[in-house]
Short mmCIF file of C-alpha atoms and ligand atoms in Angstrom, two decimals:
data_model
loop_
_atom_site.label_atom_id
_atom_site.label_comp_id
_atom_site.label_asym_id
_atom_site.label_seq_id
_atom_site.Cartn_x
_atom_site.Cartn_y
_atom_site.Cartn_z
CA MET A 22 -102.85 143.73 75.89
CA ILE A 23 -102.31 140.49 74.01
CA ILE A 24 -104.86 138.57 71.96
CA VAL A 25 -104.41 134.79 71.92
CA SER A 26 -105.84 131.88 69.93
CA ALA A 27 -108.16 130.26 72.49
CA CYS A 28 -107.16 126.70 71.54
CA LEU A 29 -103.59 127.43 72.70
CA LEU A 30 -104.94 128.03 76.20
CA GLY A 31 -106.66 124.65 76.26
CA GLU A 32 -110.15 125.67 75.14
CA ASN A 33 -111.81 122.91 73.15
CA CYS A 34 -112.59 125.11 70.15
CA LYS A 35 -110.54 123.25 67.55
CA TYR A 36 -112.40 121.83 64.52
CA SER A 37 -112.06 118.34 66.01
CA GLY A 38 -113.51 119.45 69.35
CA GLY A 39 -110.09 119.28 71.01
CA ASN A 40 -107.49 121.94 71.74
CA ASN A 41 -103.86 122.88 71.13
CA LYS A 42 -102.89 123.68 74.74
CA SER A 43 -99.36 125.03 74.94
CA GLU A 44 -97.61 125.14 78.31
CA LYS A 45 -95.06 127.50 76.73
CA VAL A 46 -97.80 129.99 75.86
CA LEU A 47 -99.42 129.69 79.30
CA GLU A 48 -96.06 130.29 80.95
CA TYR A 49 -95.37 133.31 78.72
CA LEU A 50 -98.77 134.82 79.57
CA LYS A 51 -98.53 134.14 83.30
CA ASP A 52 -98.00 137.75 84.38
CA LYS A 53 -99.53 139.46 81.33
CA GLU A 54 -102.98 140.70 80.37
CA TYR A 55 -104.59 138.82 77.54
CA ILE A 56 -107.88 137.98 75.82
CA ALA A 57 -108.66 134.65 74.18
CA VAL A 58 -110.54 134.44 70.88
CA CYS A 59 -111.45 131.69 68.46
CA PRO A 60 -112.17 133.40 65.14
CA GLU A 61 -113.84 130.36 63.59
CA GLN A 62 -116.35 130.22 66.45
CA LEU A 63 -116.77 134.02 66.28
CA GLY A 64 -117.59 133.56 62.59
CA GLY A 65 -120.49 131.30 63.48
CA LEU A 66 -118.98 127.88 62.83
CA THR A 67 -119.84 125.01 65.14
CA THR A 68 -117.45 122.91 67.23
CA PRO A 69 -116.72 120.29 66.16
CA ARG A 70 -116.75 121.28 62.48
CA ASP A 71 -115.26 120.06 59.23
CA PRO A 72 -111.67 121.22 58.69
CA SER A 73 -111.27 124.02 56.16
CA GLU A 74 -108.39 125.37 54.10
CA ILE A 75 -107.71 128.49 52.06
CA ILE A 76 -107.63 127.67 48.35
CA THR A 77 -104.13 129.02 47.80
CA HIS A 78 -103.43 128.02 44.21
CA GLY A 79 -99.86 127.88 45.49
CA ASP A 80 -99.49 131.54 46.45
CA LYS A 81 -102.71 133.04 47.82
CA ASP A 82 -103.39 133.48 51.54
CA GLY A 83 -105.65 135.18 54.08
CA LYS A 84 -105.21 138.66 52.63
CA ASP A 85 -106.49 137.39 49.28
CA VAL A 86 -109.53 135.95 51.08
CA LEU A 87 -110.16 139.40 52.60
CA ASN A 88 -109.78 140.99 49.15
CA GLY A 89 -112.20 138.55 47.52
CA LYS A 90 -109.51 136.92 45.37
CA THR A 91 -109.87 133.42 46.79
CA LYS A 92 -112.03 131.49 49.22
CA VAL A 93 -112.01 129.15 52.20
CA VAL A 94 -113.58 125.75 51.68
CA SER A 95 -114.25 122.78 53.96
CA ASN A 96 -113.06 119.28 53.18
CA LYS A 97 -116.61 118.57 52.06
CA GLY A 98 -116.47 121.39 49.52
CA ILE A 99 -118.63 123.85 51.50
CA ASP A 100 -117.69 127.51 51.01
CA VAL A 101 -117.07 128.97 54.49
CA THR A 102 -115.40 132.18 53.31
CA SER A 103 -117.99 134.47 54.88
CA ASN A 104 -117.60 132.73 58.27
CA PHE A 105 -113.83 133.18 58.16
CA ILE A 106 -114.10 136.85 57.19
CA LYS A 107 -116.74 137.52 59.86
CA GLY A 108 -114.56 135.80 62.48
CA ALA A 109 -111.52 137.83 61.48
CA GLU A 110 -113.49 141.09 61.63
CA GLN A 111 -114.88 140.19 65.06
CA ALA A 112 -111.39 139.32 66.35
CA LEU A 113 -110.10 142.66 65.04
CA LYS A 114 -112.97 144.52 66.70
CA ILE A 115 -112.17 142.86 70.04
CA ALA A 116 -108.48 143.64 69.59
CA GLN A 117 -109.12 147.31 68.81
CA LYS A 118 -111.57 147.74 71.66
CA ASN A 119 -108.95 146.39 74.08
CA ASN A 120 -105.91 148.22 72.73
CA VAL A 121 -104.23 145.00 71.70
CA THR A 122 -100.71 145.42 70.33
CA GLU A 123 -99.62 141.80 70.09
CA ALA A 124 -101.16 138.48 69.05
CA ILE A 125 -100.08 134.91 69.78
CA LEU A 126 -101.73 132.71 67.21
CA LYS A 127 -101.91 129.01 66.44
CA ALA A 128 -99.43 128.05 63.73
CA SER A 129 -100.65 126.83 60.32
CA SER A 130 -104.38 127.45 60.88
CA PRO A 131 -106.40 128.93 57.97
CA SER A 132 -107.59 131.56 60.47
CA CYS A 133 -104.73 131.98 62.89
CA GLY A 134 -101.58 130.81 61.05
CA CYS A 135 -99.11 133.68 60.66
CA ARG A 136 -96.19 132.16 58.76
CA TYR A 137 -97.53 129.05 57.05
CA ILE A 138 -100.93 127.75 56.01
CA TYR A 139 -102.18 124.55 54.41
CA ASP A 140 -102.35 124.92 50.65
CA GLY A 141 -106.03 124.12 50.07
CA THR A 142 -105.57 120.59 48.75
CA PHE A 143 -106.15 118.83 52.11
CA SER A 144 -102.91 116.93 51.60
CA LYS A 145 -101.05 118.36 54.63
CA LYS A 146 -98.92 120.48 52.29
CA LYS A 147 -98.08 123.94 53.64
CA ILE A 148 -97.07 127.13 51.88
CA LYS A 149 -95.78 130.45 53.22
CA GLY A 150 -98.63 132.78 54.09
CA MET A 151 -101.09 133.95 56.72
CA GLY A 152 -104.55 132.86 57.75
CA VAL A 153 -107.51 135.23 57.44
CA THR A 154 -107.46 136.53 61.03
CA ALA A 155 -103.67 136.76 61.11
CA SER A 156 -103.83 138.88 57.93
CA ILE A 157 -106.41 141.32 59.23
CA LEU A 158 -104.52 141.78 62.53
CA HIS A 159 -101.24 142.25 60.66
CA GLU A 160 -102.83 144.81 58.31
CA ASN A 161 -103.94 146.72 61.40
CA ASN A 162 -100.46 146.94 62.86
CA ILE A 163 -100.77 144.25 65.49
CA LYS A 164 -97.58 142.25 65.97
CA ILE A 165 -98.34 138.61 65.25
CA ILE A 166 -96.36 135.56 66.27
CA ASP A 167 -97.23 131.90 66.58
CA GLU A 168 -96.66 129.58 69.54
CA GLU A 169 -93.55 128.14 67.89
CA GLN A 170 -91.88 131.57 68.04
CA ILE A 171 -92.16 131.98 71.82
S1 SF4 B 4 -106.49 127.98 65.47
FE1 SF4 B 4 -107.73 129.81 65.74
S2 SF4 B 4 -109.66 129.40 64.71
FE2 SF4 B 4 -108.60 127.43 64.99
S3 SF4 B 4 -109.41 126.61 66.90
FE3 SF4 B 4 -107.57 127.77 67.41
S4 SF4 B 4 -108.32 129.82 67.91
FE4 SF4 B 4 -109.96 128.77 66.82
#
C-alpha cells in the first residue's frame, strides 16, 4: 500500500485552496492501491490557510520539529507546530493501520517535502531536509519519494 499527498491527486487541500495535481503520479498509481492524506488538514488547519515554513536556522528540518528543537510558523508569525506534529502523527497512524511501505509526497512542503524544504524566511529559499510528515514516515521505515522522483 502506498500513501500519497492528497494535493498531488488533485484534491484542493493546498494552503491556497488549490492543488498540485500530477498526471505522472496518477499514471504511476493507476494499477496500485493507495490512500490519500493531507497532513496539514489532519492536523486541524483550515483550507485555505496561511502558508507556513519550518524555522530551519539553515540546518534544522522536520525531525527537529518532532524533537522539539524548532518550530513551524505561518507567514503571519503564528506558531502552528502542534498542528504539523498532530498531522504527521495522524498520517503515520493511517500508514501503519494500512501496512503502507511507500509514500509519494509533495516536494518542498514543510509537511510533505522529503528532500528539500523552504528555509523559514519566506523568501523562497530552500535547504536540504524533510518536512514533518516526511520525517516521521522515514523514521518509521516507510520509503519516501517526491513526485519529481517518479
Ligand atoms: S503538500 Fe502535503 S500538507 Fe501540503 S497540501 Fe499537499 S498533502 Fe497537504
